[in-house]
Each structure stands twice: as structure tokens, then as C-alpha cells.
Tab-separated table of C-alpha atoms and ligand atoms in Angstrom:
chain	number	residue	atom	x	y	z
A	257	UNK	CA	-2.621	-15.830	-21.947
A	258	UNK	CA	-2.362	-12.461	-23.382
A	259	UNK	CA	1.099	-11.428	-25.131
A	260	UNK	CA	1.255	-8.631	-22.544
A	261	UNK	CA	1.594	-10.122	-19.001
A	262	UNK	CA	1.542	-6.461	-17.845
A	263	UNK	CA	-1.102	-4.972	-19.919
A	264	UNK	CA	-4.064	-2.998	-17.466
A	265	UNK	CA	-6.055	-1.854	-20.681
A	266	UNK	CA	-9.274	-1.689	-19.692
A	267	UNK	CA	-8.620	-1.733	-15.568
A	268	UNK	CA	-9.823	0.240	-13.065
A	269	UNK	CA	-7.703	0.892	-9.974
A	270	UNK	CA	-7.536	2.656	-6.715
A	271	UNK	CA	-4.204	3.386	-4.601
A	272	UNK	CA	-4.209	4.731	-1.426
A	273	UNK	CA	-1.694	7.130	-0.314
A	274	UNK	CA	-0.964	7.931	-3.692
A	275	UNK	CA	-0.292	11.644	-3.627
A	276	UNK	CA	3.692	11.050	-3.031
A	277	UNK	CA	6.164	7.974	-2.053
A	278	UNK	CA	5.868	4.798	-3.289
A	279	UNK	CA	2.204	5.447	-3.989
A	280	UNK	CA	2.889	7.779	-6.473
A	281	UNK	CA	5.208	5.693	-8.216
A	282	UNK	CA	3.265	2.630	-8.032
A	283	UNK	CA	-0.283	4.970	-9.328
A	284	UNK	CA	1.878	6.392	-12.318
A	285	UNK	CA	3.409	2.909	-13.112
A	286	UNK	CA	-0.106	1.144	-13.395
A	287	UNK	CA	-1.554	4.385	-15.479
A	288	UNK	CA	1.618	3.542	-18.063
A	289	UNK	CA	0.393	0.071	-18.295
A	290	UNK	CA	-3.143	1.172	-19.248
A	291	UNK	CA	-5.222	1.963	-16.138
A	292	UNK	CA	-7.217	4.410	-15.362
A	293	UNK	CA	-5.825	5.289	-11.756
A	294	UNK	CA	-7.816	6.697	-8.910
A	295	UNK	CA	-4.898	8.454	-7.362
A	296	UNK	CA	-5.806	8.815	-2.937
A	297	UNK	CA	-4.885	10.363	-0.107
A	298	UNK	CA	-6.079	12.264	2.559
A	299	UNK	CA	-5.254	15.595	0.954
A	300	UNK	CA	-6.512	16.321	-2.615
A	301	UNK	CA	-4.209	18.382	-3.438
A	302	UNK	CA	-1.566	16.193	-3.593
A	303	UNK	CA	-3.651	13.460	-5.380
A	304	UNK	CA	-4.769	16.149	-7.844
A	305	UNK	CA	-1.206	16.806	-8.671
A	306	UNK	CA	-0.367	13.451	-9.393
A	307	UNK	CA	-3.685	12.575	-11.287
A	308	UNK	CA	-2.513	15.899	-13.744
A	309	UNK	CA	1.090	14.533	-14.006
A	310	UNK	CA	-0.402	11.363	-14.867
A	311	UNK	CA	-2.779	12.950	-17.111
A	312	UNK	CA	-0.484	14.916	-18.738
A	313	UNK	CA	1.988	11.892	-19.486
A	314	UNK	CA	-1.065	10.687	-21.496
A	315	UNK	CA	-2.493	8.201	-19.551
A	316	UNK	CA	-5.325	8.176	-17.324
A	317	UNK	CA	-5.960	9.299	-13.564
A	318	UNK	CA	-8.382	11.040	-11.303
A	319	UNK	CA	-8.141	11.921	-7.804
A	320	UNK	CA	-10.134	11.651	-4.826
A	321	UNK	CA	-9.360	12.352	-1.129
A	322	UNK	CA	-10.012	9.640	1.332
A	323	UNK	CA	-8.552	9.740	4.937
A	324	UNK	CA	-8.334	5.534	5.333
A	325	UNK	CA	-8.786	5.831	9.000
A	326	UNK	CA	-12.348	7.445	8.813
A	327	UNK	CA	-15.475	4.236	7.629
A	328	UNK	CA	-17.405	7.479	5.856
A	329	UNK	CA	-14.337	8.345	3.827
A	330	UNK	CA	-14.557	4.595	3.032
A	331	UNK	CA	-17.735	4.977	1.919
A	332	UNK	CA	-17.830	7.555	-0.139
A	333	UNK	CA	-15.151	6.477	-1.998
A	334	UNK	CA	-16.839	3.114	-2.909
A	335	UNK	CA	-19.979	5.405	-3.296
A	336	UNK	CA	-17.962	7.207	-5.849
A	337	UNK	CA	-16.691	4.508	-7.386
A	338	UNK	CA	-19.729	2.112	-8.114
A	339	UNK	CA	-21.358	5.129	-9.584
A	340	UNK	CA	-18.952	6.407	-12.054
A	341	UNK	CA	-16.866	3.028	-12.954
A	342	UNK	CA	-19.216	0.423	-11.745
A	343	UNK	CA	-16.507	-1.646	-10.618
A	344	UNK	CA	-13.096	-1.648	-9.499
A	345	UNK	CA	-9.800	-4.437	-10.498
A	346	UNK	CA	-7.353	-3.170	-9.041
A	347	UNK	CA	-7.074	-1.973	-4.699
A	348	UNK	CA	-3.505	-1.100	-3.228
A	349	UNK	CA	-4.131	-0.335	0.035
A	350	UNK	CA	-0.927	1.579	0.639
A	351	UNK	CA	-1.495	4.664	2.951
A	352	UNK	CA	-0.373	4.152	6.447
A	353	UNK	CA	1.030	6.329	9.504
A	354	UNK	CA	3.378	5.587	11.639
A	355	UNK	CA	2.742	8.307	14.498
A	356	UNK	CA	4.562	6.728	17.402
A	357	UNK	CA	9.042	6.246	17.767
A	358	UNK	CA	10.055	5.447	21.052
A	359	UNK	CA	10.037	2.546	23.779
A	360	UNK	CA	6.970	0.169	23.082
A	361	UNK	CA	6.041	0.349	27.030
A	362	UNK	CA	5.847	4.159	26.424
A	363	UNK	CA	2.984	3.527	23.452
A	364	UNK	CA	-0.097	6.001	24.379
A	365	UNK	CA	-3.706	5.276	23.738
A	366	UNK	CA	-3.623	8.238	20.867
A	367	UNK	CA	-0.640	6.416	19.399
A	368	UNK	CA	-2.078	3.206	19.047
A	369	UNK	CA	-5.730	4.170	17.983
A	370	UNK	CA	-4.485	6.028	15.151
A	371	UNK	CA	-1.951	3.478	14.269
A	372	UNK	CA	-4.705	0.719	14.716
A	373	UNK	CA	-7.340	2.727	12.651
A	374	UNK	CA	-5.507	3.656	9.450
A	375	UNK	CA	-3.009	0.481	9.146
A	376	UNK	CA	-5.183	-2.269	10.171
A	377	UNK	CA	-8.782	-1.179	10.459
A	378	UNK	CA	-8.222	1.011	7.766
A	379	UNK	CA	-6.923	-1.673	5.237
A	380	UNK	CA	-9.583	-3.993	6.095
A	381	UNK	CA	-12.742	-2.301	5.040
A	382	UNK	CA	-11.023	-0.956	1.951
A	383	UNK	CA	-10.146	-4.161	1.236
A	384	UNK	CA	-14.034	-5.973	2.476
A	385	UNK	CA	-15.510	-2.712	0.030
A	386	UNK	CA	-13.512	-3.992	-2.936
A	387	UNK	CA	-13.929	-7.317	-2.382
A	388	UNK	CA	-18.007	-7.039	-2.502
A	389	UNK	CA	-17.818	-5.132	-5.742
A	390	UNK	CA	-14.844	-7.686	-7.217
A	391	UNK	CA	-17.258	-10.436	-6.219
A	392	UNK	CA	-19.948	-9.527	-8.512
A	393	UNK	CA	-17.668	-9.024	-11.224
A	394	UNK	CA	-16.051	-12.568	-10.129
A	395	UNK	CA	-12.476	-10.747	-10.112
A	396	UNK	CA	-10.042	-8.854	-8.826
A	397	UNK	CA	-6.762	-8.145	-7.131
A	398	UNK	CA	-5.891	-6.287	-3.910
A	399	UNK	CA	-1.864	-5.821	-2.641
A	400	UNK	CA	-1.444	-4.243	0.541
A	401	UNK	CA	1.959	-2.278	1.454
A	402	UNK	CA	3.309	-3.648	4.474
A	403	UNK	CA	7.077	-3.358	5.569
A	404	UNK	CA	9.987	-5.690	6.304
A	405	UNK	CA	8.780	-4.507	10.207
A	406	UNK	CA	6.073	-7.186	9.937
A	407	UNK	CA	8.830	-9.830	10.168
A	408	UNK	CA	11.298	-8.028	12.313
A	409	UNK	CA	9.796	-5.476	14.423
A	410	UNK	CA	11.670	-2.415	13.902
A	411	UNK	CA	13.845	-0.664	16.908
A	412	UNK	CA	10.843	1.835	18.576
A	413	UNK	CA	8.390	1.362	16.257
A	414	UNK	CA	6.622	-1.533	18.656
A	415	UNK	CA	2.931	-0.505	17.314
A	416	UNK	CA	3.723	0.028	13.390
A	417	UNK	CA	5.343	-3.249	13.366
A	418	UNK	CA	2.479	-4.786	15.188
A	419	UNK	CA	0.330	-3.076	12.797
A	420	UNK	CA	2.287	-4.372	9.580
A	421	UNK	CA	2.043	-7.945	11.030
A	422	UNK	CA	-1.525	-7.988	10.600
A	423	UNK	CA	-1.161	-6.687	7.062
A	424	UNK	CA	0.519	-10.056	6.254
A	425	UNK	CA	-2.124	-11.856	8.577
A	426	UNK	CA	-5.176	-9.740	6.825
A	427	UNK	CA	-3.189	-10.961	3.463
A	428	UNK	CA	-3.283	-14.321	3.872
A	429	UNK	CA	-6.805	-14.328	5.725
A	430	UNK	CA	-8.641	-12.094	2.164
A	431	UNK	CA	-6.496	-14.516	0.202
A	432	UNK	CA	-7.641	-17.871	1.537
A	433	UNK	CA	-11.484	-16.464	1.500
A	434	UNK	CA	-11.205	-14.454	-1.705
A	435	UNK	CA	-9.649	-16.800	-3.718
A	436	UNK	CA	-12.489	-18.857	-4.439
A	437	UNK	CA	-14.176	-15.875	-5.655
A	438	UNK	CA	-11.661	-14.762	-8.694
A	439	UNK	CA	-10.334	-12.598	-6.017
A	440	UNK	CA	-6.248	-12.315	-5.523
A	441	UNK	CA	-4.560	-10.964	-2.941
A	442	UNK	CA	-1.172	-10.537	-1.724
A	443	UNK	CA	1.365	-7.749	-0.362
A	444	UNK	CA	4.684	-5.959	-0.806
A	445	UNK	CA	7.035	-5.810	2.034
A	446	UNK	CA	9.627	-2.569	1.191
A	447	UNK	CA	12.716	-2.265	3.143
A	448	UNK	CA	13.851	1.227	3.691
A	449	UNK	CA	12.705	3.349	0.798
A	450	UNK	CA	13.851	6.983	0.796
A	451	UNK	CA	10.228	8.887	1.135
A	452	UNK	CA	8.990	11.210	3.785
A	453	UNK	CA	7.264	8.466	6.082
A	454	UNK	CA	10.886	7.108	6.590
A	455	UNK	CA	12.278	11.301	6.730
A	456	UNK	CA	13.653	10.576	10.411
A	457	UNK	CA	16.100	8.161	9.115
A	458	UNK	CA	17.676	10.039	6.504
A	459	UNK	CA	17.997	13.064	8.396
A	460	UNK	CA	19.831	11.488	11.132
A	461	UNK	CA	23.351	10.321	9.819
A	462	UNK	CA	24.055	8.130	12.735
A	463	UNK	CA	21.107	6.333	12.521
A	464	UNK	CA	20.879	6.294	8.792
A	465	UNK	CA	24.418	4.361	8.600
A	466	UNK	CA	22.939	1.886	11.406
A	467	UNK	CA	20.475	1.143	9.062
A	468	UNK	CA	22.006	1.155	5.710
A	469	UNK	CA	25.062	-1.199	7.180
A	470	UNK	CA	22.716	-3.813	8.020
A	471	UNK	CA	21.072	-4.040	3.713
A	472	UNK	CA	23.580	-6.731	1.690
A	473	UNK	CA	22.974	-4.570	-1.474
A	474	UNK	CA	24.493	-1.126	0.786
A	475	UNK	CA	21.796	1.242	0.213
A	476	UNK	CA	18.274	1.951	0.522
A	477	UNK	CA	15.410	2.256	-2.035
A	478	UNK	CA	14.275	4.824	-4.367
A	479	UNK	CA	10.232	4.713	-4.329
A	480	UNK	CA	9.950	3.633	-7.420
A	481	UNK	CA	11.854	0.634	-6.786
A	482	UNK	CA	8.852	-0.580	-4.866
A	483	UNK	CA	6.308	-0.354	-7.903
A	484	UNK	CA	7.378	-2.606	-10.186
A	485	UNK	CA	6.505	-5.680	-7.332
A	486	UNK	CA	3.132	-4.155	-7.390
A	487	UNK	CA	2.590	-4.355	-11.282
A	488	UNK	CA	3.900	-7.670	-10.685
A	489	UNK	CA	1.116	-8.705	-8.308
A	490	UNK	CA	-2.115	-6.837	-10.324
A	491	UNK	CA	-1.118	-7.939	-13.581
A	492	UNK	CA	-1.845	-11.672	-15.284
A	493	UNK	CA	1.934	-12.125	-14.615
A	494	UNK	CA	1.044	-13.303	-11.546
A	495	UNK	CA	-2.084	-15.122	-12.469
A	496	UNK	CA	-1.505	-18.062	-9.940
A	497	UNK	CA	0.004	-16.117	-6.844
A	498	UNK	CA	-2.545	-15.476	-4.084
A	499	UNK	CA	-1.416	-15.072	-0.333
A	500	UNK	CA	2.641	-14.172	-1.034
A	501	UNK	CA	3.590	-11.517	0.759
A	502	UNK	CA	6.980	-10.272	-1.628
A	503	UNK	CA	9.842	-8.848	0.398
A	504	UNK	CA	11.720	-5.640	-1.521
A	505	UNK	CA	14.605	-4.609	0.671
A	506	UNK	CA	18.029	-5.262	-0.541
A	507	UNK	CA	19.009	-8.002	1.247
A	508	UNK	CA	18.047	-6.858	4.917
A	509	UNK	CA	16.198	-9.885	5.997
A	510	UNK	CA	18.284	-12.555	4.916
B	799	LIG	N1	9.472	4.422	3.279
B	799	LIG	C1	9.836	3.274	3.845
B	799	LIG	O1	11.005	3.061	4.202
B	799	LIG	C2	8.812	2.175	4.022
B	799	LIG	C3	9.250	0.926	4.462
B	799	LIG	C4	8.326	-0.098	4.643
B	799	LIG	C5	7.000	0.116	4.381
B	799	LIG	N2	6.577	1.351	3.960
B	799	LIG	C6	5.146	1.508	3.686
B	799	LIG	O2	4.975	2.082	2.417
B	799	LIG	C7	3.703	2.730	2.365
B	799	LIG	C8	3.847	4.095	1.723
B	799	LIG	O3	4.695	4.886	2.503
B	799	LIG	P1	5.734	5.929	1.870
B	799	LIG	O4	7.073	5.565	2.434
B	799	LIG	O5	5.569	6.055	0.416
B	799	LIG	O6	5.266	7.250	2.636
B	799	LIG	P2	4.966	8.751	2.159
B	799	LIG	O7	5.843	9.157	1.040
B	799	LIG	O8	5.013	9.559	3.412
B	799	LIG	O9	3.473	8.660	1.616
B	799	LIG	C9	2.405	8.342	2.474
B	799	LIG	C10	1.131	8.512	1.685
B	799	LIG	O10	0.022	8.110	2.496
B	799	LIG	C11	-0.934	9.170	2.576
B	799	LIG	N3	-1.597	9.028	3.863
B	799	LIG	C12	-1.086	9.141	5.095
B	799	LIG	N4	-2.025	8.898	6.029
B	799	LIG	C13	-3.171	8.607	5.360
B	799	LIG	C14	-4.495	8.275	5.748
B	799	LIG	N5	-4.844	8.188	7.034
B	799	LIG	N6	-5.415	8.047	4.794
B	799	LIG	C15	-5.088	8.146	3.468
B	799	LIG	N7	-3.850	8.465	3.042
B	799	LIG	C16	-2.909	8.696	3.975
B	799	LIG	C17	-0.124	10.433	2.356
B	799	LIG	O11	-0.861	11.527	1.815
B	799	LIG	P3	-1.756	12.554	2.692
B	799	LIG	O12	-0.817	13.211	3.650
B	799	LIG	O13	-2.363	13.472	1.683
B	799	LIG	O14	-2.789	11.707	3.359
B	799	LIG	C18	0.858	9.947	1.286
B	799	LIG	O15	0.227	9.940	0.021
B	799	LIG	C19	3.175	2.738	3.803
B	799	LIG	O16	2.248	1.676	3.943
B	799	LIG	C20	4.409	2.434	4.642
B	799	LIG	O17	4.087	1.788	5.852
B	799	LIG	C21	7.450	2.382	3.778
């Protein structure tokens, strides 16, 4: 075992929905360790910024734009990467949308697609991609962001928390089929983390003290709180875990 459980010398990983949130805290926490980051989101200006932050903090970091929701984003990222790495270690599949807050028998077709497309479709050919090229390298690890909503839905957010559920399914499906392989996988459940996906609950006091009354520890999560879980989970520290799905959130779901 090497004296570093933590050290990513030498690894090449890709985080989605990286340009801000937890993503960005969880891209600039593997660069420290040694990666070299492909920082992703839709918009490249956002990833760009990170990538130079990263960059600049002397570690290592590009960016490339990939919308999770569209298969030829998919692909061209994978393109991208099997010609200028030739493999890839590391996937978080962390980007997701959450389009849709109200009563779940009020859930439109547009609601659901998108929901559908980027959270669950979206996550599962990023993660069959990087499972073909960890294959031939006989390694890899893949953690997928889902939310404490997979295991209780939360109040009008019927589809998301759907959605999250079959994270933890998809989770436990790669990890049964990938572990023979070399390939781990597992995901990070966050409670309420203070970013702008969850900017409707921080802006609304009422409903802000609903939720913060119901978290043990009395308070919600910075992003970066959520990063260190994912270190955990790519790094040889966790050498034997495949298929956990780690809740983060304070207390909420004891
Ligand atoms: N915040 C919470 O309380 C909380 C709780 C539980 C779970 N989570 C989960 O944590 C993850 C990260 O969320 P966050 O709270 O950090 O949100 P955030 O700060 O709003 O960041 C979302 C990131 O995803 C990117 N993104 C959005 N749609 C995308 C798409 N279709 N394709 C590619 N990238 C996309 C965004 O950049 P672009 O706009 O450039 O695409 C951004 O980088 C999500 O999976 C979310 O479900 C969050």
C-alpha cells in the first residue's frame, strides 16, 4: 500500500459540473492531491475559470464543456479524452438539474425529460464511456453525486428524487458489473449544501429554517464539505469499497 492513501500522482480525472458548487471543490481538491483535472460543465467559461485557478495554485487542470444531457457532448468528450490522455482513472459524474418544484402530479413532460436526460441518462453513458476505456486499462473509479432525496424524496421535488434514486440503483448496478473488471464505483449523498442548485432554499427564510431544524448538527454544508468523501472514494483509501453509497448531511437522515 502506498504511504499516501490519498496520493492521485499520475491520475487522470474528469468531473462533471465542475465550473462551481461542490464540483469545483471536489475538481480543485483532487488537482491538490496530484491529478490532472478535466474541469466540466456545460459552459466553458466557468470550467476555464476553475481550470486557471487550479492552474495557478500549481497543480494541474484543463477544461472542456460538455452539456451531460446531449450523447454527442458525450462523445466528444471521450473523443477528447482517448486522444490526448489515452485513458481516464478517475469519473465524478456530478452535474445534474433539478428544473421542476412543485406538486409531483403537476410534473410536465419538459420537466421530466430534462430531469431524466441529464441525471439518469446522462450519468449512465458517462459512466458506460469510462468504464470501456477503464476496462482496457483494468482500472478505475467512478462516484456519482446523488442527494439525501434518493432516500427521502424531498417535499416537491417528486422527479429529482426519482432521478437521484436511480443514481444509487445505477451505483450499485456499475458496481456489481464493474467490479470484476478493476473497476470501483460508488456515490456521495450531500444533504443541503449551500450552492446555487439549492439557491431557492436559502433565499427563502421560512423555508430555509424548515430545513435547517430538521439537520442534528444545525446547519447546512459548505461545498467543500462534500469533497473530501469524494477523495475518499477515488483514492487507494478506499481500495476495498465498491457499491457504498456515503451519506454527507449532518445528521438529517438519522
Ligand atoms: N446543493 C445541495 O444542497 C445538493 C444536495 C444534494 C445533492 N446535490 C447534488 O450535487 C451536485 C452538484 O450540485 P451543486 O449543488 O454543486 O450545484 P451548482 O453549484 O449549481 O453546480 C451545478 C454544476 O453543474 C453544471 N451543470 C448543470 N447542468 C449541466 C448539464 N446538463 N451538463 C453538464 N453540466 C451541468 C453547472 O455548470 P453549467 O451551468 O456551466 O453547466 C455547474 O457546474 C448535483 O448532482 C446535485 O444534485 C446538491
Amino acid at each position: 500500500m502506498p504511504t499516501n492513501l490519498f496520493d492521485l500522482s499520475g491520475k487522470i480525472a474528469l468531473v462533471t459540473g465542475a465550473s462551481r458548487g461542490i464540483g469545483e471543490e471536489i475538481a480543485g481538491l483532487l488537482a491538490e492531491q496530484g491529478a490532472h483535472v478535466i474541469v466540466s460543465s456545460r459552459k466553458i467559461d466557468g470550467c476555464q475559470a476553475v481550470a486557471d485557478a487550479i492552474t495557478a495554485a500549481g497543480n494541474s487542470a484543463e477544461a472542456f464543456a460538455c452539456h451531460v444531457g446531449n450523447m454527442d457532448d458525450i462523445s466528444a468528450i471521450f473523443a477528447h479524452i482517448k486522444a490526448s490522455h489515452g485513458k481516464l482513472d478517475i469519473l465524478v459524474n456530478n452535474a445534474a438539474t433539478n428544473p421542476y418544484f412543485g406538486h409531483i402530479l403537476d410534473t410536465d413532460l419538459g420537466a421530466y425529460n430534462k430531469t431524466v436526460e441529464v441525471n439518469i441518462r446522462g450519468y449512465f453513458f458517462m459512466s458506460i464511456e469510462a468504464g470501456k476505456l477503464m476496462r482496457e486499462q483494468g482500472s478505475g473509479v467512478i462516484v456519482n453525486t446523488a442527494s439525501v432525496n434518493a432516500l427521502q424524496p424531498g417535499p416537491m421535488q417528486g422527479i429529482y428524487s426519482i432521478s437521484k434514486a436511480a443514481v444509487v440503483s445505477m451505483t450499485r448496478s456499475f458496481a456489481k458489473e464493474c467490479g470484476p473488471l478493476g473497476i470501483r464505483v460508488n456515490a456521495l449523498l450531500p444533504g443541503l449544501t449551500k450552492t446555487k442548485f439549492a439557491g431557492a432554499l436559502f433565499t427563502n427564510d421560512d423555508i430555509y429554517q424548515t430545513a435547517i431544524q430538521g439537520i442534528p448538527m444545525g446547519r447546512h454544508a459548505e461545498p467543500a464539505e462534500m469533497a473530501g468523501t469524494v477523495l475518499y472514494l477515488v483514492s487507494d483509501a478506499s481500495s476495498y469499497t465498491n457499491g457504498e453509497c456515503i451519506v454527507v448531511d449532518g445528521g438529517l437522515t438519522i
